[in-house]
mmCIF file of C-alpha atoms and ligand atoms in Angstrom:
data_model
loop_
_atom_site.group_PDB
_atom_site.id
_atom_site.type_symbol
_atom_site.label_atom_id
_atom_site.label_comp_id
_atom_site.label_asym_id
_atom_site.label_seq_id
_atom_site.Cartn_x
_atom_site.Cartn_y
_atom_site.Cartn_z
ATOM 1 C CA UNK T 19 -4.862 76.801 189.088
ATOM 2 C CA UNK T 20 -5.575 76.785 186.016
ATOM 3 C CA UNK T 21 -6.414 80.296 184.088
ATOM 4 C CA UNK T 22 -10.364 81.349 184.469
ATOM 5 C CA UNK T 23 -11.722 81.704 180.513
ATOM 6 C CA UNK T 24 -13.187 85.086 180.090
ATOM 7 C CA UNK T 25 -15.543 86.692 177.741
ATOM 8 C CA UNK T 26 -15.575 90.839 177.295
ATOM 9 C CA UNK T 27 -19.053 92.322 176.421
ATOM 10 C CA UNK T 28 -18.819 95.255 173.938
ATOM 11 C CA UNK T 29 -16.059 95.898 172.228
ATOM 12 C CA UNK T 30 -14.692 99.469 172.488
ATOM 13 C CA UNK T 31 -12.250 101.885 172.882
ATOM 14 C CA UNK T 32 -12.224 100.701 176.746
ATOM 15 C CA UNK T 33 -12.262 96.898 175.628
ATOM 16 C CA UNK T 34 -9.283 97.551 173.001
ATOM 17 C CA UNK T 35 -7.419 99.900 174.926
ATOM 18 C CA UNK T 36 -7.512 98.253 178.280
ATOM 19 C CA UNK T 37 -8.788 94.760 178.753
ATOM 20 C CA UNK T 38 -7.618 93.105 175.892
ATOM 21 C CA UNK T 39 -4.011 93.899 176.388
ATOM 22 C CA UNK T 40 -3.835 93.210 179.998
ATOM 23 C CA UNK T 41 -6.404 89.682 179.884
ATOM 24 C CA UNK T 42 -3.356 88.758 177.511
ATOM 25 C CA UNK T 43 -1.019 89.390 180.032
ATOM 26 C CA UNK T 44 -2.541 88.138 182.987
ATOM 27 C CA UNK T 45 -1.679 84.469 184.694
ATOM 28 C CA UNK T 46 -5.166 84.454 185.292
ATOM 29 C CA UNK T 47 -7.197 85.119 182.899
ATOM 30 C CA UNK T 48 -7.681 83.795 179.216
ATOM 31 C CA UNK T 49 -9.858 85.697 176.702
ATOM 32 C CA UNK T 50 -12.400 83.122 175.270
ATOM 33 C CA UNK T 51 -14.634 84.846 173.123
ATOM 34 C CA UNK T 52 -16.124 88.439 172.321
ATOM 35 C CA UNK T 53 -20.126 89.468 172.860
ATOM 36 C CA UNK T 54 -20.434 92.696 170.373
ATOM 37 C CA UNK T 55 -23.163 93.989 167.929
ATOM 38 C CA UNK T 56 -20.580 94.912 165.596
ATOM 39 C CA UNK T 57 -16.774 94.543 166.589
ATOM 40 C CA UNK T 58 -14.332 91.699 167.271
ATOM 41 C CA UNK T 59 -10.799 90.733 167.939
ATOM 42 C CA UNK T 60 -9.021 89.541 165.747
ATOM 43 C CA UNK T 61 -8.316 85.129 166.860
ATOM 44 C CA UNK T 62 -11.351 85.321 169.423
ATOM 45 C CA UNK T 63 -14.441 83.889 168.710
ATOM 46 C CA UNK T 64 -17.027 86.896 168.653
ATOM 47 C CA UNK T 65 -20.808 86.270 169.400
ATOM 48 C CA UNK T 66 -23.611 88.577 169.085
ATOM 49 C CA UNK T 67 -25.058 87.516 172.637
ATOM 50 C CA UNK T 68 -24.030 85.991 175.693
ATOM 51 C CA UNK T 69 -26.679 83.050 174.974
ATOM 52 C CA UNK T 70 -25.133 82.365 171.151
ATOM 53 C CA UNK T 71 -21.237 82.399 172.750
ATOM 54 C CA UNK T 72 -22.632 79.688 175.828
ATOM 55 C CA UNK T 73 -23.947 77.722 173.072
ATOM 56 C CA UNK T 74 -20.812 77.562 170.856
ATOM 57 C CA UNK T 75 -17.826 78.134 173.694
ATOM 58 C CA UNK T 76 -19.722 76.707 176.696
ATOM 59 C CA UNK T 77 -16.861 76.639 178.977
ATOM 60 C CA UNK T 78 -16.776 80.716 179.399
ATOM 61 C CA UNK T 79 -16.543 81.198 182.984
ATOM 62 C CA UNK T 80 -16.670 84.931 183.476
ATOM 63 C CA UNK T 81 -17.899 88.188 181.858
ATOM 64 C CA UNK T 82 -16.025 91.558 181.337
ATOM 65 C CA UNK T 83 -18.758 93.820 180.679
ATOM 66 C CA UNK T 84 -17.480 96.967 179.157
ATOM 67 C CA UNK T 85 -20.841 98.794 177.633
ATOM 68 C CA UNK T 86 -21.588 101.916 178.269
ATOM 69 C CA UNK T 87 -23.957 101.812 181.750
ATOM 70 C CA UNK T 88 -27.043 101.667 180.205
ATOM 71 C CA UNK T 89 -29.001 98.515 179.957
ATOM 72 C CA UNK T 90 -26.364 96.428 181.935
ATOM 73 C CA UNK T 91 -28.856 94.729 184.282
ATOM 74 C CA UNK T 92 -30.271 93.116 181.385
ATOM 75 C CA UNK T 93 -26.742 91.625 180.084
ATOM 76 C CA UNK T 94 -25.945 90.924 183.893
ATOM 77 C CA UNK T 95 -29.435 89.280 183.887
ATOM 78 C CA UNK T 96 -28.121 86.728 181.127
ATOM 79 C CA UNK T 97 -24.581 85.879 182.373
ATOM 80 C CA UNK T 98 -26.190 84.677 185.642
ATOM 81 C CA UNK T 99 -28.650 82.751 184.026
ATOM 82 C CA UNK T 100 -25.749 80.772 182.319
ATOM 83 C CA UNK T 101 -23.673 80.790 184.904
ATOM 84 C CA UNK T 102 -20.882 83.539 184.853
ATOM 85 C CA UNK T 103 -19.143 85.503 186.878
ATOM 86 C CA UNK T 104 -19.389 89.710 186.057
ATOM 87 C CA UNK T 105 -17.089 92.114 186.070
ATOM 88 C CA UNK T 106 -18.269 95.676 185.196
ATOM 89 C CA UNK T 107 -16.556 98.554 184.250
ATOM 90 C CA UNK T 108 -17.936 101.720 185.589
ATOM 91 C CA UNK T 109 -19.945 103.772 186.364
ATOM 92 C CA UNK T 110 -21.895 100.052 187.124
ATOM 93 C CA UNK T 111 -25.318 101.112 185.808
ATOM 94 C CA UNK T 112 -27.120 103.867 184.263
ATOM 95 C CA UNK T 113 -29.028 104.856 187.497
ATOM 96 C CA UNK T 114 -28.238 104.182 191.190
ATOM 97 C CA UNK T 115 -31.513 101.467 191.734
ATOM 98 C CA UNK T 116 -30.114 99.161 188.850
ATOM 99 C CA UNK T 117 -26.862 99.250 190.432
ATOM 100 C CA UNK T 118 -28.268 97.901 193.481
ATOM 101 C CA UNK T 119 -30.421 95.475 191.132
ATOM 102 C CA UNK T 120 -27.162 94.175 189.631
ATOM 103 C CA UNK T 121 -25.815 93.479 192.683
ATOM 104 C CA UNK T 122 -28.823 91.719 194.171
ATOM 105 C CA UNK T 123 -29.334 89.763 190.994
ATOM 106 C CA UNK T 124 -25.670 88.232 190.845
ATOM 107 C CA UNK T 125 -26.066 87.483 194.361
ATOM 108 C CA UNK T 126 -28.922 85.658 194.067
ATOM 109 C CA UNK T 127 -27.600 83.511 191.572
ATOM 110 C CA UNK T 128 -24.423 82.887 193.724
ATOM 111 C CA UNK T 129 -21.958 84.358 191.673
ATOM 112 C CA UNK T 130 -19.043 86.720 191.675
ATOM 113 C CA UNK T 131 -19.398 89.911 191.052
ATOM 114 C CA UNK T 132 -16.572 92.755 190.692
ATOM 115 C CA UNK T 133 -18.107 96.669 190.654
ATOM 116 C CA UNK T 134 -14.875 97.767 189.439
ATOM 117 C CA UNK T 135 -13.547 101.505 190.199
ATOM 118 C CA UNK T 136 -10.472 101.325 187.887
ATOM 119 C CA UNK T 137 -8.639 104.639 188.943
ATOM 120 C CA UNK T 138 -8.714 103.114 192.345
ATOM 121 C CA UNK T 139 -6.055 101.062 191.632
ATOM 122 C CA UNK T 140 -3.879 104.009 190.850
ATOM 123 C CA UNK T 141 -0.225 103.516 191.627
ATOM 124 C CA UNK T 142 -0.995 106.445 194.374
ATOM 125 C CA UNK T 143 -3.894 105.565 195.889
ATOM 126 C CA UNK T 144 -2.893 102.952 198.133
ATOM 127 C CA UNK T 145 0.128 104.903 199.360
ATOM 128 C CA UNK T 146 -1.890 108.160 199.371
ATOM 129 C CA UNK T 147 -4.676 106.420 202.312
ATOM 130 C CA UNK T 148 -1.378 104.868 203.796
ATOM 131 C CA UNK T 149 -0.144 108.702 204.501
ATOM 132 C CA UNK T 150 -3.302 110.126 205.011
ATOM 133 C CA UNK T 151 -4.354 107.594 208.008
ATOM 134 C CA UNK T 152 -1.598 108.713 210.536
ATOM 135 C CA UNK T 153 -2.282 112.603 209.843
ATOM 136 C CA UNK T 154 -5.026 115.118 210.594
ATOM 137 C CA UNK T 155 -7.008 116.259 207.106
ATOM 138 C CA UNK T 156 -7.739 120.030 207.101
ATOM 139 C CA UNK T 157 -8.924 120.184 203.436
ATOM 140 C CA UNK T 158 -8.880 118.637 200.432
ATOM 141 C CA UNK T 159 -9.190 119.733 196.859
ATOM 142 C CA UNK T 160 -10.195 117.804 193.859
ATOM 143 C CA UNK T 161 -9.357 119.445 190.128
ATOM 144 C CA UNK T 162 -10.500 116.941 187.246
ATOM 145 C CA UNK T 163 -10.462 118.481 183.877
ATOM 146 C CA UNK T 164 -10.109 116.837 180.209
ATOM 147 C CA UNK T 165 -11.602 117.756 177.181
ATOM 148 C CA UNK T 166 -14.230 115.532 176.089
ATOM 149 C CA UNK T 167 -13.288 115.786 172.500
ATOM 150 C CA UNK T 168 -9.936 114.752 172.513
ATOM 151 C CA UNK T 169 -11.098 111.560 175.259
ATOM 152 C CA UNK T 170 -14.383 110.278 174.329
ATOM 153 C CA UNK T 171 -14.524 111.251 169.997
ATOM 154 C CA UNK T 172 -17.900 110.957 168.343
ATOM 155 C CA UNK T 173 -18.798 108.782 171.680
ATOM 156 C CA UNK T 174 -23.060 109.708 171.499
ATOM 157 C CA UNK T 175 -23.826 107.852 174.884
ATOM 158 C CA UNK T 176 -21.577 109.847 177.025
ATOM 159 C CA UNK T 177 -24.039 112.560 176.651
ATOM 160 C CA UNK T 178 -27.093 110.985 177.946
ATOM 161 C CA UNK T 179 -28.670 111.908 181.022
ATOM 162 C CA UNK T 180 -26.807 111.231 183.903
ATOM 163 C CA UNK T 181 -23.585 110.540 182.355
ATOM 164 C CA UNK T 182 -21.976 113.820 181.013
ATOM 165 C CA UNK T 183 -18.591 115.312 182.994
ATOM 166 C CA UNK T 184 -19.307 112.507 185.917
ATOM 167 C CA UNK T 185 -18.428 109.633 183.677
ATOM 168 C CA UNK T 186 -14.485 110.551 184.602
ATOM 169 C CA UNK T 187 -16.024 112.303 187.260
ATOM 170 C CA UNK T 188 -16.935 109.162 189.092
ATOM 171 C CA UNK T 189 -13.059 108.284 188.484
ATOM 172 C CA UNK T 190 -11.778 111.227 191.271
ATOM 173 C CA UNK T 191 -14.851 110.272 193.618
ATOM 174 C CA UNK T 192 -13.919 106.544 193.687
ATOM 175 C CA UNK T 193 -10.330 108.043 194.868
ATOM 176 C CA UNK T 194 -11.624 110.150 197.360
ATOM 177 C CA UNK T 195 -13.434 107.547 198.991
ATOM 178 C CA UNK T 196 -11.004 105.109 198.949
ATOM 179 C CA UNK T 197 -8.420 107.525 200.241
ATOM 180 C CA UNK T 198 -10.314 109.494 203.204
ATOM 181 C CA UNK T 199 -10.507 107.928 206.287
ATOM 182 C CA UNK T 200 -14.306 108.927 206.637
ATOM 183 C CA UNK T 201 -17.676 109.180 204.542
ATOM 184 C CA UNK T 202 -17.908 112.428 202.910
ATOM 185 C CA UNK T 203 -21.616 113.995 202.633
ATOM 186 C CA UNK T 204 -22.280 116.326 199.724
ATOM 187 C CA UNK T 205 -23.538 120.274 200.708
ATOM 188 C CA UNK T 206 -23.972 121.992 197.834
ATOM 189 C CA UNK T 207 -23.489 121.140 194.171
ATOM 190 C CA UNK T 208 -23.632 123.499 190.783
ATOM 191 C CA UNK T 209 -24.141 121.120 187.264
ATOM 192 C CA UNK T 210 -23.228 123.202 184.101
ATOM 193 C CA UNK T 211 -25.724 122.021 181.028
ATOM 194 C CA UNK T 212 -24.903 122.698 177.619
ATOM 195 C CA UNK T 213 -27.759 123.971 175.978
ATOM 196 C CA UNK T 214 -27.777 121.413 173.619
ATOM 197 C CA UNK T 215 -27.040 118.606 175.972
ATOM 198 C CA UNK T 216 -29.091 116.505 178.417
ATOM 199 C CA UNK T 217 -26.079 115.796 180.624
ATOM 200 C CA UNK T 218 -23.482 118.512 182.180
ATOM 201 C CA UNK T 219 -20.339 119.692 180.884
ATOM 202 C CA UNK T 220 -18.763 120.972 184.613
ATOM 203 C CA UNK T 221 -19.674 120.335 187.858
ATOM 204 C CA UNK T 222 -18.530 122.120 191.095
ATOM 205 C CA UNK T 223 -19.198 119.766 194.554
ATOM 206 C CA UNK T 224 -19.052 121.139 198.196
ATOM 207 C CA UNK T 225 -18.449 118.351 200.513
ATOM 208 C CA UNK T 226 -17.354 117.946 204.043
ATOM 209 C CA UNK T 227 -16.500 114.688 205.738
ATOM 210 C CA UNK T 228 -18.466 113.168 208.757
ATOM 211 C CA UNK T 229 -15.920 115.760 210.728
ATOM 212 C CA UNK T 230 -16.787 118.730 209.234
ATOM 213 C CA UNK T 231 -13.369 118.717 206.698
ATOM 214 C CA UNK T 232 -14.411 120.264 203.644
ATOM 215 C CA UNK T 233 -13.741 118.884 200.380
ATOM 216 C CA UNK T 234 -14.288 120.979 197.167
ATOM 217 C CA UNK T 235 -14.473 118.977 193.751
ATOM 218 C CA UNK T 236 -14.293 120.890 190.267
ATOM 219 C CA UNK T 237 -15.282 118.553 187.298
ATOM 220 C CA UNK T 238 -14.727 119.913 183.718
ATOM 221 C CA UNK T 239 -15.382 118.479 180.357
ATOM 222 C CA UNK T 240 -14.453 121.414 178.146
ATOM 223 C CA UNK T 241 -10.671 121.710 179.508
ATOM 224 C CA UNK T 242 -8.305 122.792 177.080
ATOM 225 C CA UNK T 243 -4.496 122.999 176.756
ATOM 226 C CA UNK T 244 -2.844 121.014 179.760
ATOM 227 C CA UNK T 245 -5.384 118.162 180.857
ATOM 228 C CA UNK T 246 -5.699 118.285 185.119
ATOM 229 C CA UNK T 247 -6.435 114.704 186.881
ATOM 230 C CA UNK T 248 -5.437 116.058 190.368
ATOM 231 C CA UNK T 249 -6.391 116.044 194.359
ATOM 232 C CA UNK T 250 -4.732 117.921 196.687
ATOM 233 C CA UNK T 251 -4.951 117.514 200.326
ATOM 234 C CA UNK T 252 -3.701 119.604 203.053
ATOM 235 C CA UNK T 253 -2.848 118.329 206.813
ATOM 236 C CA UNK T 254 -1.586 119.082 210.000
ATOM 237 C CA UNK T 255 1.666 117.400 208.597
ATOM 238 C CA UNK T 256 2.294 118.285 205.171
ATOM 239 C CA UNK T 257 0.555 118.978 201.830
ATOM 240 C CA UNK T 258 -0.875 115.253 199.724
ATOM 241 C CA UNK T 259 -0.272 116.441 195.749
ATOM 242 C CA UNK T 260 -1.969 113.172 193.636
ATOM 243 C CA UNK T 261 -1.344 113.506 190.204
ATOM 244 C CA UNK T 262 -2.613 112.207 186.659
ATOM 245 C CA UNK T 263 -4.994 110.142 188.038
ATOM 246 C CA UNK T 264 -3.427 109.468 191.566
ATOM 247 C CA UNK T 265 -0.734 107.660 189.260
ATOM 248 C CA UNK T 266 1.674 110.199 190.811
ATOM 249 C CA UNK T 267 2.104 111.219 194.407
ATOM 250 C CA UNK T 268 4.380 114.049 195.907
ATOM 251 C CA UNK T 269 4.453 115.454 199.962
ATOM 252 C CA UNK T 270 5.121 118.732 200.015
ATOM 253 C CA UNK T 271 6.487 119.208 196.258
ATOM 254 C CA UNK T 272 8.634 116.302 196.932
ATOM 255 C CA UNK T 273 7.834 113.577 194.472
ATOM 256 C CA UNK T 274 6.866 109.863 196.178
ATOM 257 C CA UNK T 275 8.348 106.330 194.250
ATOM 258 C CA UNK T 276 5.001 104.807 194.017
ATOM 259 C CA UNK T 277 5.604 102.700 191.078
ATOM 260 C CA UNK T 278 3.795 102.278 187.871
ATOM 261 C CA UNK T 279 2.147 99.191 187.907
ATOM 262 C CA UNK T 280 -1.198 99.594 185.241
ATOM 263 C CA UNK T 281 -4.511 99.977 186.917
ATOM 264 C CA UNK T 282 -6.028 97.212 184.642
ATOM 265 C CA UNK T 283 -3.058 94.688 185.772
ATOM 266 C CA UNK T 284 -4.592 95.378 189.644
ATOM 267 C CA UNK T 285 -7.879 95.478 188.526
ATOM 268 C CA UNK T 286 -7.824 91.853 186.555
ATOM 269 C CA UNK T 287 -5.880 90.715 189.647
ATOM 270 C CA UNK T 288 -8.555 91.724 192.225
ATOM 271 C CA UNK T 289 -10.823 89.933 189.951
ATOM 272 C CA UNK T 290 -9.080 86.818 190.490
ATOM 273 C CA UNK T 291 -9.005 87.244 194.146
ATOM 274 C CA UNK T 292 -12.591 87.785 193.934
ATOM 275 C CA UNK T 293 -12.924 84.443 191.730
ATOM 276 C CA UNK T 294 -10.163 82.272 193.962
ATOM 277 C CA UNK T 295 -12.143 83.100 197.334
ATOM 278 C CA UNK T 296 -15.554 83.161 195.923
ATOM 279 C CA UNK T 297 -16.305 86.948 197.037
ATOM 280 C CA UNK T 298 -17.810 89.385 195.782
ATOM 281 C CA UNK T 299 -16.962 93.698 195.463
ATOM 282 C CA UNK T 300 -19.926 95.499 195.368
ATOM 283 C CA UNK T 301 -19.004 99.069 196.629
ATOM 284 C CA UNK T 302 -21.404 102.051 195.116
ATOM 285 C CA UNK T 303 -20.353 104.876 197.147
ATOM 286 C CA UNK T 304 -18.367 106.805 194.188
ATOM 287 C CA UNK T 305 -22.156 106.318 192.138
ATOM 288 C CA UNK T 306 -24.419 107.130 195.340
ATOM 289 C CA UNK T 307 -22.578 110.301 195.840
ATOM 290 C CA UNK T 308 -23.065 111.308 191.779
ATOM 291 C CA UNK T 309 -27.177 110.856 192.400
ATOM 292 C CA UNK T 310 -26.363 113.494 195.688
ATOM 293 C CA UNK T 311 -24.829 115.570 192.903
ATOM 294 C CA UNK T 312 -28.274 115.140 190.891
ATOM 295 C CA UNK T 313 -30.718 115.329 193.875
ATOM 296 C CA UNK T 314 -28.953 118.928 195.235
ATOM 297 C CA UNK T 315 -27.471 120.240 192.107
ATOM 298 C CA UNK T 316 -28.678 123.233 190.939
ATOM 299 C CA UNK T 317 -29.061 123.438 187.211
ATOM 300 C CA UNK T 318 -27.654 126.242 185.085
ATOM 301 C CA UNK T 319 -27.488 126.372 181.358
ATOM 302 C CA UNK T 320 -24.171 127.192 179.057
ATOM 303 C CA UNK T 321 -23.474 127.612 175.442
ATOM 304 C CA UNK T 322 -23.913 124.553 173.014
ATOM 305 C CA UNK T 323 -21.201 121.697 172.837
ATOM 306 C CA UNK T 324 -19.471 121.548 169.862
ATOM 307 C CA UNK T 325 -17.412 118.212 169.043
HETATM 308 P P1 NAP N 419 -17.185 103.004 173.435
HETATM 309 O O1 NAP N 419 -15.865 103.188 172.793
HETATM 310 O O2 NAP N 419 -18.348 103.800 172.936
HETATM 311 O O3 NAP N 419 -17.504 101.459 173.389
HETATM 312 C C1 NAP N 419 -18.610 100.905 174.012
HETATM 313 C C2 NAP N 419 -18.980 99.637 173.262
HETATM 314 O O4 NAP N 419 -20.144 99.102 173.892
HETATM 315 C C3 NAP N 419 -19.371 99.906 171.818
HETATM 316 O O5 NAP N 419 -18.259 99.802 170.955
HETATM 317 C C4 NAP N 419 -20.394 98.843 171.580
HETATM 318 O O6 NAP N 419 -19.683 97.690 171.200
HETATM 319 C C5 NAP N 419 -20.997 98.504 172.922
HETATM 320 N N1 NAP N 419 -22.369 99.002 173.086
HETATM 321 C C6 NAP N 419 -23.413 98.256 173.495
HETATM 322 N N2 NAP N 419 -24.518 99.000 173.584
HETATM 323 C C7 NAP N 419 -24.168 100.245 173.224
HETATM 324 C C8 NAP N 419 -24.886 101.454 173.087
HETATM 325 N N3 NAP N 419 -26.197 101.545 173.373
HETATM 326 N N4 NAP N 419 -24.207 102.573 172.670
HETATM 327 C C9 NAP N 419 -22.904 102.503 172.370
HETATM 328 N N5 NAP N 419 -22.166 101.357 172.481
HETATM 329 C C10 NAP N 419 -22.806 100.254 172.890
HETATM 330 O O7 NAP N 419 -17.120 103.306 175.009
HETATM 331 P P2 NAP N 419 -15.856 103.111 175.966
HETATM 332 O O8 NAP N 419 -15.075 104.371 176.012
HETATM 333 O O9 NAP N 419 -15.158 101.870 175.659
HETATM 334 O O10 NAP N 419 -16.616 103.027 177.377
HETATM 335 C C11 NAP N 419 -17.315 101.872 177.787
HETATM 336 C C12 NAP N 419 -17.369 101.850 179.304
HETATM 337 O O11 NAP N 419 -16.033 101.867 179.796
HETATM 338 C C13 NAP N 419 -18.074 103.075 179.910
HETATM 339 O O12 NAP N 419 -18.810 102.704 181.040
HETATM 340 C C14 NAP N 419 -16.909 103.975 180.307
HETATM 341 O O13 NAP N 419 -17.219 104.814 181.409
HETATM 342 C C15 NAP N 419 -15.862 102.947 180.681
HETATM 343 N N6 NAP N 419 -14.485 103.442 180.584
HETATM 344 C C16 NAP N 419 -14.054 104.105 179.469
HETATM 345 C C17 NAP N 419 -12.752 104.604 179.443
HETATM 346 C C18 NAP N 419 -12.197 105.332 178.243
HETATM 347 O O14 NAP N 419 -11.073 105.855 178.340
HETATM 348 N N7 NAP N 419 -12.871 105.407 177.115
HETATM 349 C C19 NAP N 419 -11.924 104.436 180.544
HETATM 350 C C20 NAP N 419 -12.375 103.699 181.630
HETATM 351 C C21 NAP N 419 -13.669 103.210 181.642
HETATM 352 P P3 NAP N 419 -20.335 96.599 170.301
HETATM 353 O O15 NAP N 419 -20.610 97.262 168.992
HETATM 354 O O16 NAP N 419 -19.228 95.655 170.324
HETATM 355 O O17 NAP N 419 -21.594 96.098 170.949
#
């Protein structure tokens, strides 16, 4: 089969760092042109809008939209209506109703659409639910700590409302759900504003699963020294320790071969898969359980964020 031409939507640290490196070396995929208000790559075409790239390059087939969330149901709204394909980076939207619009409006239009949850495809992750599935989960602990200034420099949108510590946030939830056997169902949940800020800079979640098994989830922006991507989950059978992202997996201190295949190489796969069978991945969870942390948070103000 012949490889699907792809365009990526806003060219960014994300875009550079990420998609265009593994689109290159995917089987599947060839990048066809850029939509950006300001940025290219160098040898792609680069359009200002979806409708000025269909009208120059119109054999694009797909979309890789890699904005920040907000406004994406109105780019998603114009790839349909020329006849793409979408795949989002997350979180998919800016609020949990235009997720759902997205995925109702690609649907309509009877195309593909890929909600895509990138640390899911963690080297770990899959081995991690593997493990997890034949044992009995007595508690789990999520610790997910970087420093926004060294990941996300002069980056203005990450503090709007709603985004803040949950955009990698989101990143250890879609883990957690992918990994744990059953729903989880938030308690209790304490967001940390900086007074300067309209989004939070920590964020401490009490879950427990449909069984009662609680799950406790720290989320910090302001982490200094050693940076902390981990979830740690005790059973009846031996201690889960998922590392850097659930790229790294140990049992009991013992360190797990998981391999260290890139989570963009899976994730432009799936895509594919998506594309070859004409299906599409829609799964919100990670997102709907980020609005729980809105709707029950309670709110307490900290000292002003300094890049
Ligand atoms: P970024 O560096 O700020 O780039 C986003 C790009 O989107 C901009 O360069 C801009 O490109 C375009 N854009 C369109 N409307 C915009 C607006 N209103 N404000 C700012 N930019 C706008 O952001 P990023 O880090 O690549 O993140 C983009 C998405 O990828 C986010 O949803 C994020 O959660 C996700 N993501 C980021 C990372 C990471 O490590 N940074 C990792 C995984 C996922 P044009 O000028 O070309 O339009």
């Amino acid at each position: 089969m012949s490889a699907t031409r792809i365009a990526l939507v806003g060219i960014g640290k994300i875009a550079r760092d990420q998609h265009v490196p593994h689109i290159a070396a995917s089987p599947h995929f060839e990048l066809a042109a850029t939509v950006s208000r300001s940025n290219g790559i160098d040898g792609v075409p680069g359009f200002t809008s979806i409708a000025e790239m269909m009208a120059a390059v119109p054999d694009v087939q797909a979309v890789s939209i890699c904005t920040p969330p907000r406004g994406r149901l109105a780019i998603v709204e114009e790839a349909v209506a020329h006849g793409l394909d979408v795949m989002l980076e997350k979180p998919p939207a800016a609020t949990f109703s235009e997720a759902q619009a997205i995925v109702r409006t690609v649907a309509e239009a009877g195309r593909v659409l890929h909600v895509t949850w990138h640390s899911r495809e963690a080297a770990a992750v899959e081995p991690a639910r593997q493990w997890l599935a034949t044992r009995t989960i007595e508690r789990v602990e999520v610790n997910w700590k970087e420093d926004v200034r060294v990941w996300h420099p002069g980056q203005e949108w990450i503090w709007e409302p709603g985004i803040g510590v949950f955009d990698p946030g989101i990143n250890a939830l879609s883990v957690l759900t992918q990994i744990l056997p059953r729903p989880l169902l938030l308690g209790a949940a304490q967001l940390r504003f900086p007074s300067n800020r309209a989004a939070p800079i920590a964020a401490d979640l009490t879950f427990a699963d449909t069984q009662g098994v609680p799950v406790s989830v720290a989320f910090d922006f302001d982490q200094r020294g050693p940076q902390r991507w981990d979830i740690d989950v005790e059973t009846d059978a031996g201690h889960l320790t998922l590392g850097m992202g659930a790229s790294q997996m140990a049992i009991d201190g013992a360190p797990v071969d998981v391999g260290d295949e890139a989570e963009y190489a899976r994730l432009y796969r799936r895509f594919a898969e998506c594309l070859a069978t004409r299906t599409s991945d829609t799964d919100l969870t990670p997102f709907a359980h980020v609005a729980d942390a809105y709707l029950l948070g309670r709110r307490a103000v900290v000292g002003a964020f300094e890049e």
